[in-house]
Amino acid sequence: MSDRLVILGSKGGPAIRPEGPMPTSTLLELAGRRIVVDCGLGVTVGVVDADMHLRDLDLIFITHLHSDHVLEMGPLIHTAWTAGLAKPVSVHGPPGIGDVWKGFCQSMSYDIETRIEDEGRPDIRDLVRITEYGEGPVLDEDGLSVEALRVVHPPVTDCFALSFQGGGRKIVFSADTAYFPPLADFARKADVLVHEAMLEEGVDALVARTGNAASLKKHLMDSHTLAGDAGRIASLAECGHLLLHHLIPADDPNFGEEEWHDAVRKTWSGPLIVARDGLEIRLD
Ligand SMILES: [Zn+2]
Ligand SMILES: [Zn+2]
């Protein structure tokens, strides 16, 4: 297995539209581990389309409990279970992730009990290990180490950037955050910085289409990062590549690759990648 990063869902926010991109989830294969970072709607089909067998599901990290990052976590694990999952899956998430999992199992208890009884499957509840993490070291095993940094994403307080190091590489995810300069230290010399990004002109067009324009724009500006500022973080951190992810807007035909490149031109001169669903980046 060679190291790679696959964008499974690239849009910010939970809504989906015909032919449009899916909410946030990413597959990271690093140091022999298969890591799913965030589980927005569409993560299960995303993993399968990335040619990973569901029974190989290994590690899941959730950055925060907004639905565009966690809505399909239970269904992903459940579908892996029905696809033959036999080894435990480790889930690392912020405080409250245990309740999300328990609630999912409760909602599906009829099906779970039936399949254990009828198909002789192991109990899915014994196959999942939940760890609730906070800021600091999260995991250090088998050549993979993971660290978390609390970022600024009001009103959510438990939202964490994640740094994955293994096989001589460092991949950092900003999670959802307002412009947060300490991320530059956290992402120092990362091979890839996966940073959320927003285009202000695109946000204006987006809020013009919806009813609660003023409060929606304020929420977006207070809790997310403009693409130019994501470029600033990548430059300060001296990253190898900047990958713009969790795009807002993600499905407005007036804002494409060119507009994203223009937005970071002044703050970042290194290699830039704009996320789209299914995009694979080889880490060799
Ligand atoms: Zn989000
Ligand atoms: Zn969020």
Short mmCIF file of C-alpha atoms and ligand atoms in Angstrom, two decimals:
data_model
loop_
_atom_site.label_atom_id
_atom_site.label_comp_id
_atom_site.label_asym_id
_atom_site.label_seq_id
_atom_site.Cartn_x
_atom_site.Cartn_y
_atom_site.Cartn_z
CA MET A 1 0.00 0.00 0.00
CA SER A 2 1.59 3.29 -1.07
CA ASP A 3 0.83 6.44 0.84
CA ARG A 4 -1.90 8.63 -0.59
CA LEU A 5 -4.57 11.12 0.28
CA VAL A 6 -7.98 10.95 -1.38
CA ILE A 7 -10.58 13.69 -1.09
CA LEU A 8 -13.90 11.86 -0.67
CA GLY A 9 -16.09 14.93 -0.08
CA SER A 10 -14.89 18.48 -0.68
CA LYS A 11 -17.66 20.90 0.18
CA GLY A 12 -18.17 22.87 3.36
CA GLY A 13 -21.60 22.59 4.98
CA PRO A 14 -24.17 19.78 5.05
CA ALA A 15 -26.46 20.65 2.10
CA ILE A 16 -26.11 18.77 -1.16
CA ARG A 17 -27.40 19.59 -4.65
CA PRO A 18 -27.89 17.64 -7.90
CA GLU A 19 -24.51 16.72 -9.43
CA GLY A 20 -22.78 18.69 -6.69
CA PRO A 21 -19.90 17.74 -4.40
CA MET A 22 -20.38 15.97 -1.06
CA PRO A 23 -19.66 17.23 2.47
CA THR A 24 -16.29 16.77 4.09
CA SER A 25 -14.43 13.49 4.33
CA THR A 26 -10.92 12.39 3.40
CA LEU A 27 -9.05 9.11 3.19
CA LEU A 28 -5.41 9.21 4.26
CA GLU A 29 -3.25 6.13 3.77
CA LEU A 30 -0.05 6.68 5.70
CA ALA A 31 2.55 4.42 7.31
CA GLY A 32 0.50 1.34 6.51
CA ARG A 33 -2.66 2.68 8.14
CA ARG A 34 -5.99 3.53 6.54
CA ILE A 35 -7.32 6.65 8.14
CA VAL A 36 -10.68 8.28 7.46
CA VAL A 37 -10.68 11.92 8.53
CA ASP A 38 -14.26 13.18 9.03
CA CYS A 39 -17.36 11.35 7.92
CA GLY A 40 -19.68 13.72 6.09
CA LEU A 41 -22.54 12.37 3.98
CA GLY A 42 -21.15 10.22 1.15
CA VAL A 43 -18.08 8.94 3.00
CA THR A 44 -19.03 5.27 2.55
CA VAL A 45 -19.39 5.37 -1.23
CA GLY A 46 -16.32 7.64 -1.32
CA VAL A 47 -14.18 5.03 0.42
CA VAL A 48 -15.44 2.28 -1.90
CA ASP A 49 -14.86 4.43 -5.00
CA ALA A 50 -11.30 5.05 -3.74
CA ASP A 51 -10.76 1.27 -4.03
CA MET A 52 -10.47 0.64 -0.34
CA HIS A 53 -12.29 -2.45 0.87
CA LEU A 54 -14.69 -1.56 3.67
CA ARG A 55 -13.59 -4.50 5.79
CA ASP A 56 -10.13 -2.88 5.94
CA LEU A 57 -11.54 0.10 7.82
CA ASP A 58 -8.98 0.83 10.52
CA LEU A 59 -8.89 4.32 12.01
CA ILE A 60 -11.46 7.12 12.02
CA PHE A 61 -10.76 10.67 13.20
CA ILE A 62 -13.53 13.22 13.65
CA THR A 63 -12.47 16.87 13.97
CA HIS A 64 -15.73 18.16 15.49
CA LEU A 65 -19.37 17.24 15.78
CA HIS A 66 -20.93 19.39 13.02
CA SER A 67 -23.06 17.14 10.84
CA ASP A 68 -21.06 17.85 7.67
CA HIS A 69 -18.18 16.03 9.44
CA VAL A 70 -19.91 13.24 11.36
CA LEU A 71 -23.35 12.46 9.89
CA GLU A 72 -22.27 9.26 8.12
CA MET A 73 -19.86 7.87 10.71
CA GLY A 74 -22.31 5.28 12.05
CA PRO A 75 -23.48 4.20 8.58
CA LEU A 76 -19.84 3.86 7.41
CA ILE A 77 -18.94 1.52 10.28
CA HIS A 78 -22.22 -0.38 10.00
CA THR A 79 -21.77 -0.90 6.25
CA ALA A 80 -18.19 -2.05 6.85
CA TRP A 81 -19.58 -4.50 9.42
CA THR A 82 -22.04 -5.97 6.91
CA ALA A 83 -19.15 -6.12 4.40
CA GLY A 84 -17.23 -8.45 6.69
CA LEU A 85 -15.37 -6.22 9.13
CA ALA A 86 -13.72 -8.51 11.64
CA LYS A 87 -10.96 -6.36 13.18
CA PRO A 88 -11.70 -3.56 15.62
CA VAL A 89 -12.05 -0.02 14.30
CA SER A 90 -10.64 2.81 16.42
CA VAL A 91 -12.63 6.02 16.44
CA HIS A 92 -11.03 9.19 17.80
CA GLY A 93 -13.30 12.18 18.19
CA PRO A 94 -14.00 15.16 20.41
CA PRO A 95 -15.99 14.80 23.64
CA GLY A 96 -19.47 13.60 22.71
CA ILE A 97 -18.36 11.21 19.95
CA GLY A 98 -19.16 8.27 22.28
CA ASP A 99 -22.77 9.45 22.51
CA VAL A 100 -22.97 9.83 18.72
CA TRP A 101 -21.90 6.21 18.30
CA LYS A 102 -24.11 4.90 21.11
CA GLY A 103 -27.11 6.77 19.71
CA PHE A 104 -26.48 5.32 16.26
CA CYS A 105 -26.29 1.77 17.61
CA GLN A 106 -29.48 2.34 19.56
CA SER A 107 -31.29 3.63 16.47
CA MET A 108 -30.20 0.52 14.57
CA SER A 109 -30.61 -2.00 17.40
CA TYR A 110 -33.29 -4.02 15.59
CA ASP A 111 -31.04 -4.55 12.57
CA ILE A 112 -27.93 -5.14 14.67
CA GLU A 113 -29.58 -7.76 16.90
CA THR A 114 -31.14 -9.45 13.87
CA ARG A 115 -27.84 -9.75 11.98
CA ILE A 116 -26.00 -11.10 15.03
CA GLU A 117 -28.73 -13.70 15.53
CA ASP A 118 -29.55 -14.46 11.91
CA GLU A 119 -26.16 -14.08 10.16
CA GLY A 120 -23.87 -15.00 13.05
CA ARG A 121 -21.98 -11.71 12.87
CA PRO A 122 -19.80 -10.49 15.74
CA ASP A 123 -21.42 -7.76 17.81
CA ILE A 124 -20.62 -4.44 16.08
CA ARG A 125 -20.51 -2.76 19.49
CA ASP A 126 -17.51 -4.92 20.43
CA LEU A 127 -15.72 -4.01 17.19
CA VAL A 128 -15.52 -0.28 17.81
CA ARG A 129 -13.15 1.42 20.21
CA ILE A 130 -14.08 5.00 20.94
CA THR A 131 -11.55 7.50 22.27
CA GLU A 132 -12.53 11.05 23.11
CA TYR A 133 -9.50 13.30 22.68
CA GLY A 134 -8.56 16.87 23.51
CA GLU A 135 -5.65 19.10 22.59
CA GLY A 136 -2.22 17.43 22.57
CA PRO A 137 -0.96 13.98 21.59
CA VAL A 138 -3.79 11.69 20.47
CA LEU A 139 -2.11 8.53 19.24
CA ASP A 140 1.35 7.05 18.91
CA GLU A 141 1.45 3.48 17.63
CA ASP A 142 3.11 1.40 14.91
CA GLY A 143 4.99 4.32 13.37
CA LEU A 144 2.01 6.69 13.26
CA SER A 145 1.68 9.64 15.59
CA VAL A 146 -1.25 12.03 15.73
CA GLU A 147 -1.53 15.33 17.50
CA ALA A 148 -4.47 17.72 17.96
CA LEU A 149 -4.65 21.51 18.21
CA ARG A 150 -7.82 23.29 19.32
CA VAL A 151 -8.86 25.77 16.62
CA VAL A 152 -11.37 28.62 16.50
CA HIS A 153 -14.77 27.59 15.16
CA PRO A 154 -17.50 29.32 17.16
CA PRO A 155 -19.90 28.33 18.57
CA VAL A 156 -18.16 24.90 18.59
CA THR A 157 -15.40 24.82 21.20
CA ASP A 158 -14.19 21.24 20.70
CA CYS A 159 -12.88 21.50 17.15
CA PHE A 160 -9.36 20.25 16.44
CA ALA A 161 -6.77 20.54 13.72
CA LEU A 162 -4.96 17.21 13.34
CA SER A 163 -1.37 16.43 12.45
CA PHE A 164 -0.52 12.94 11.16
CA GLN A 165 3.12 11.89 11.08
CA GLY A 166 4.41 8.59 9.77
CA GLY A 167 6.68 7.10 7.12
CA GLY A 168 8.75 10.30 7.14
CA ARG A 169 5.76 12.45 6.17
CA LYS A 170 3.60 14.99 7.92
CA ILE A 171 0.05 15.75 6.81
CA VAL A 172 -1.95 18.40 8.64
CA PHE A 173 -5.69 19.09 8.53
CA SER A 174 -6.88 22.50 9.71
CA ALA A 175 -10.42 21.27 10.46
CA ASP A 176 -13.05 24.05 10.39
CA THR A 177 -11.49 27.22 11.71
CA ALA A 178 -11.36 30.96 11.48
CA TYR A 179 -7.95 32.38 10.50
CA PHE A 180 -5.76 31.04 13.30
CA PRO A 181 -2.02 31.89 13.14
CA PRO A 182 -0.97 29.22 15.72
CA LEU A 183 -1.84 26.70 13.02
CA ALA A 184 1.33 27.78 11.22
CA ASP A 185 3.49 26.40 14.03
CA PHE A 186 1.38 23.27 14.26
CA ALA A 187 1.69 22.71 10.49
CA ARG A 188 5.41 23.58 10.38
CA LYS A 189 7.11 21.89 7.38
CA ALA A 190 4.09 19.71 6.68
CA ASP A 191 4.30 17.93 3.34
CA VAL A 192 0.65 18.75 2.79
CA LEU A 193 -1.49 21.26 4.66
CA VAL A 194 -5.16 20.51 4.08
CA HIS A 195 -6.80 23.81 4.96
CA GLU A 196 -10.45 24.79 4.81
CA ALA A 197 -11.15 27.76 2.55
CA MET A 198 -13.77 30.29 1.62
CA LEU A 199 -14.03 32.90 -1.17
CA GLU A 200 -15.53 36.18 0.00
CA GLU A 201 -17.16 36.98 -3.39
CA GLY A 202 -18.58 33.47 -3.38
CA VAL A 203 -19.95 33.94 0.12
CA ASP A 204 -21.66 37.17 -0.97
CA ALA A 205 -23.27 35.32 -3.87
CA LEU A 206 -24.27 32.49 -1.53
CA VAL A 207 -25.89 34.71 1.09
CA ALA A 208 -27.68 36.71 -1.63
CA ARG A 209 -29.45 33.46 -2.59
CA THR A 210 -30.64 32.76 0.96
CA GLY A 211 -32.99 34.56 3.34
CA ASN A 212 -30.94 35.30 6.45
CA ALA A 213 -28.14 37.03 4.60
CA ALA A 214 -26.59 39.17 7.35
CA SER A 215 -26.41 36.51 10.06
CA LEU A 216 -25.26 33.79 7.66
CA LYS A 217 -22.39 35.94 6.39
CA LYS A 218 -21.39 36.84 9.95
CA HIS A 219 -21.37 33.17 10.97
CA LEU A 220 -19.23 32.22 7.97
CA MET A 221 -16.75 35.07 8.44
CA ASP A 222 -16.40 34.41 12.20
CA SER A 223 -15.82 30.69 11.99
CA HIS A 224 -14.10 30.01 8.64
CA THR A 225 -10.95 31.13 6.79
CA LEU A 226 -10.66 33.10 3.56
CA ALA A 227 -8.50 31.34 0.96
CA GLY A 228 -5.88 34.13 1.10
CA ASP A 229 -5.48 33.59 4.83
CA ALA A 230 -5.11 29.83 4.33
CA GLY A 231 -2.25 30.74 1.97
CA ARG A 232 -0.74 32.92 4.70
CA ILE A 233 -0.72 29.96 7.13
CA ALA A 234 0.88 27.68 4.52
CA SER A 235 3.62 30.26 3.81
CA LEU A 236 4.37 30.86 7.50
CA ALA A 237 4.51 27.10 8.03
CA GLU A 238 6.73 26.54 4.96
CA CYS A 239 4.53 23.66 3.83
CA GLY A 240 5.25 21.52 0.78
CA HIS A 241 1.75 21.73 -0.67
CA LEU A 242 -1.41 23.62 0.21
CA LEU A 243 -4.63 21.75 -0.43
CA LEU A 244 -7.78 23.86 -0.16
CA HIS A 245 -10.63 21.76 1.25
CA HIS A 246 -14.12 22.23 2.77
CA LEU A 247 -14.78 24.75 0.00
CA ILE A 248 -17.33 27.53 0.44
CA PRO A 249 -18.79 27.94 -2.10
CA ALA A 250 -18.28 24.50 -3.61
CA ASP A 251 -20.97 24.28 -6.25
CA ASP A 252 -21.32 27.77 -7.72
CA PRO A 253 -20.30 27.59 -11.41
CA ASN A 254 -19.00 31.17 -11.17
CA PHE A 255 -16.28 30.13 -8.75
CA GLY A 256 -13.89 27.46 -9.97
CA GLU A 257 -10.22 26.51 -10.00
CA GLU A 258 -9.13 29.89 -11.42
CA GLU A 259 -10.86 31.93 -8.71
CA TRP A 260 -9.32 29.82 -5.95
CA HIS A 261 -5.86 30.22 -7.47
CA ASP A 262 -6.37 33.98 -7.78
CA ALA A 263 -7.42 34.18 -4.12
CA VAL A 264 -4.16 32.73 -2.79
CA ARG A 265 -1.79 34.25 -5.37
CA LYS A 266 -0.66 37.06 -3.04
CA THR A 267 -0.09 34.90 0.04
CA TRP A 268 1.20 31.56 -1.24
CA SER A 269 3.65 30.85 -4.04
CA GLY A 270 4.06 27.08 -3.53
CA PRO A 271 2.10 24.23 -5.11
CA LEU A 272 -1.65 24.65 -4.70
CA ILE A 273 -4.28 21.93 -5.02
CA VAL A 274 -8.01 22.66 -4.97
CA ALA A 275 -10.07 19.79 -3.58
CA ARG A 276 -12.71 17.97 -5.59
CA ASP A 277 -14.48 14.72 -4.81
CA GLY A 278 -12.37 11.71 -5.78
CA LEU A 279 -9.12 13.67 -6.16
CA GLU A 280 -6.15 11.45 -5.26
CA ILE A 281 -2.77 12.81 -4.20
CA ARG A 282 0.12 10.34 -4.17
CA LEU A 283 2.44 10.94 -1.24
CA ASP A 284 5.43 9.01 -2.60
ZN ZN B 1 -17.84 22.02 8.21
ZN ZN B 2 -17.96 23.02 11.41
#
